[in-house]
């Protein structure tokens, strides 16, 4: 009698990987000092932070300025904007500042309050 044929491998067994030279892992380059930064180039200097007063002081200054504007009219706002352009302590006067909407809301509220009662701010 003839010997029985060898059983076929189950279909679920993976086939061995074929060596592909394009998929070979490249050797890692040694890391340079400073997490990959070039040690021959100095780190950039940090930018200077403008002299800016604490936020609570800025709100006090904002309130004083609003009182001045309400008492002296809208031309006072234009005058202060021209005089303080570039001063970081008065940045809230200009639309690029994150405090500008707060300033405008407070100014509009003070102007509405003053229109009904001129002595409300005194």
Coordinates of C-alpha atoms in Angstrom, one line a residue:
X1 CA 0.0 0.0 0.0
X2 CA 1.1 3.5 -0.7
X3 CA 1.9 5.9 2.1
X4 CA -0.7 8.6 2.9
X5 CA 0.1 12.0 1.5
X6 CA 1.3 14.6 4.1
X7 CA -1.5 16.8 5.3
X8 CA -1.6 20.3 3.8
X9 CA -0.9 23.1 6.3
X10 CA -4.0 24.9 7.4
X11 CA -4.9 28.1 5.5
X12 CA -4.7 30.2 8.6
X13 CA -1.0 29.8 9.0
X14 CA 1.0 32.8 7.9
X15 CA 3.5 32.5 5.1
X16 CA 7.0 33.4 6.1
X17 CA 7.9 37.0 5.2
X18 CA 10.0 37.6 2.1
X19 CA 13.1 39.7 2.7
X20 CA 12.6 43.1 1.0
X21 CA 15.6 45.3 1.0
X22 CA 13.4 48.5 0.8
X23 CA 11.6 47.6 4.0
X24 CA 14.8 47.0 6.0
X25 CA 15.1 49.3 9.0
X26 CA 17.8 51.8 8.6
X27 CA 20.4 52.2 11.4
X28 CA 19.5 55.1 13.8
X29 CA 21.8 58.2 13.7
X30 CA 23.2 59.2 17.0
X31 CA 21.3 62.1 18.6
X32 CA 23.2 65.3 18.7
X33 CA 23.5 67.3 21.9
X34 CA 20.4 69.3 22.8
X35 CA 17.8 67.0 21.3
X36 CA 18.8 67.3 17.7
X37 CA 19.8 70.9 17.8
X38 CA 23.1 71.9 16.2
X39 CA 25.5 72.5 19.1
X40 CA 27.5 74.9 16.9
X41 CA 24.6 77.4 16.6
X42 CA 23.7 79.3 19.7
X43 CA 20.0 79.3 20.8
X44 CA 18.1 82.5 19.9
X45 CA 17.7 85.1 22.6
X46 CA 14.2 85.4 24.0
X47 CA 12.3 88.5 22.9
X48 CA 12.0 91.2 25.6
X49 CA 8.6 91.4 27.2
X50 CA 7.3 95.0 27.1
X51 CA 6.9 96.7 30.4
X52 CA 3.2 96.2 31.1
X53 CA 1.5 96.7 34.4
X54 CA -0.6 94.0 36.1
X55 CA -4.1 93.5 34.8
X56 CA -5.8 94.9 37.9
X57 CA -3.9 98.1 37.5
X58 CA -4.8 98.2 33.9
X59 CA -8.5 98.0 34.8
X60 CA -8.1 100.9 37.3
X61 CA -6.4 102.9 34.6
X62 CA -9.2 102.0 32.2
X63 CA -11.8 103.2 34.6
X64 CA -10.0 106.5 35.1
X65 CA -9.7 107.0 31.4
X66 CA -13.4 106.2 30.8
X67 CA -14.3 108.8 33.4
X68 CA -12.1 111.3 31.6
X69 CA -13.6 110.5 28.2
X70 CA -17.2 110.7 29.5
X71 CA -16.5 114.1 31.1
X72 CA -14.6 115.5 28.1
X73 CA -16.3 113.9 25.1
X74 CA -15.3 111.7 22.3
X75 CA -12.4 114.0 21.2
X76 CA -10.7 113.0 24.5
X77 CA -10.5 109.4 23.3
X78 CA -8.9 110.4 20.0
X79 CA -6.4 112.6 21.9
X80 CA -5.4 109.8 24.2
X81 CA -5.1 107.3 21.4
X82 CA -2.8 109.6 19.5
X83 CA -0.7 110.3 22.6
X84 CA -0.5 106.7 23.8
X85 CA 0.0 104.8 20.5
X86 CA 2.7 102.2 21.1
X87 CA 2.4 102.3 24.9
X88 CA 1.6 98.7 26.0
X89 CA -0.2 100.1 29.1
X90 CA -2.8 101.6 26.8
X91 CA -3.1 98.7 24.4
X92 CA -6.7 98.3 25.4
X93 CA -7.5 101.4 23.3
X94 CA -6.8 99.6 20.1
X95 CA -8.8 96.8 18.3
X96 CA -5.9 94.3 18.3
X97 CA -5.8 94.0 22.1
X98 CA -7.7 91.3 23.9
X99 CA -8.9 93.9 26.4
X100 CA -10.3 96.3 23.7
X101 CA -13.8 94.7 23.8
X102 CA -13.9 95.1 27.6
X103 CA -12.9 98.7 27.3
X104 CA -15.5 99.5 24.7
X105 CA -18.2 97.8 26.7
X106 CA -17.3 99.7 29.8
X107 CA -17.1 103.0 27.9
X108 CA -20.5 102.4 26.2
X109 CA -22.0 101.6 29.6
X110 CA -20.6 104.7 31.2
X111 CA -21.7 106.9 28.4
X112 CA -25.3 105.5 28.6
X113 CA -25.3 106.0 32.4
X114 CA -24.0 109.6 32.0
X115 CA -26.5 110.5 29.3
X116 CA -29.3 110.1 31.9
X117 CA -27.5 111.6 34.9
X118 CA -24.5 113.9 34.3
X119 CA -23.4 113.7 38.0
X120 CA -23.3 109.9 38.1
X121 CA -19.5 109.7 37.6
X122 CA -18.5 112.5 39.9

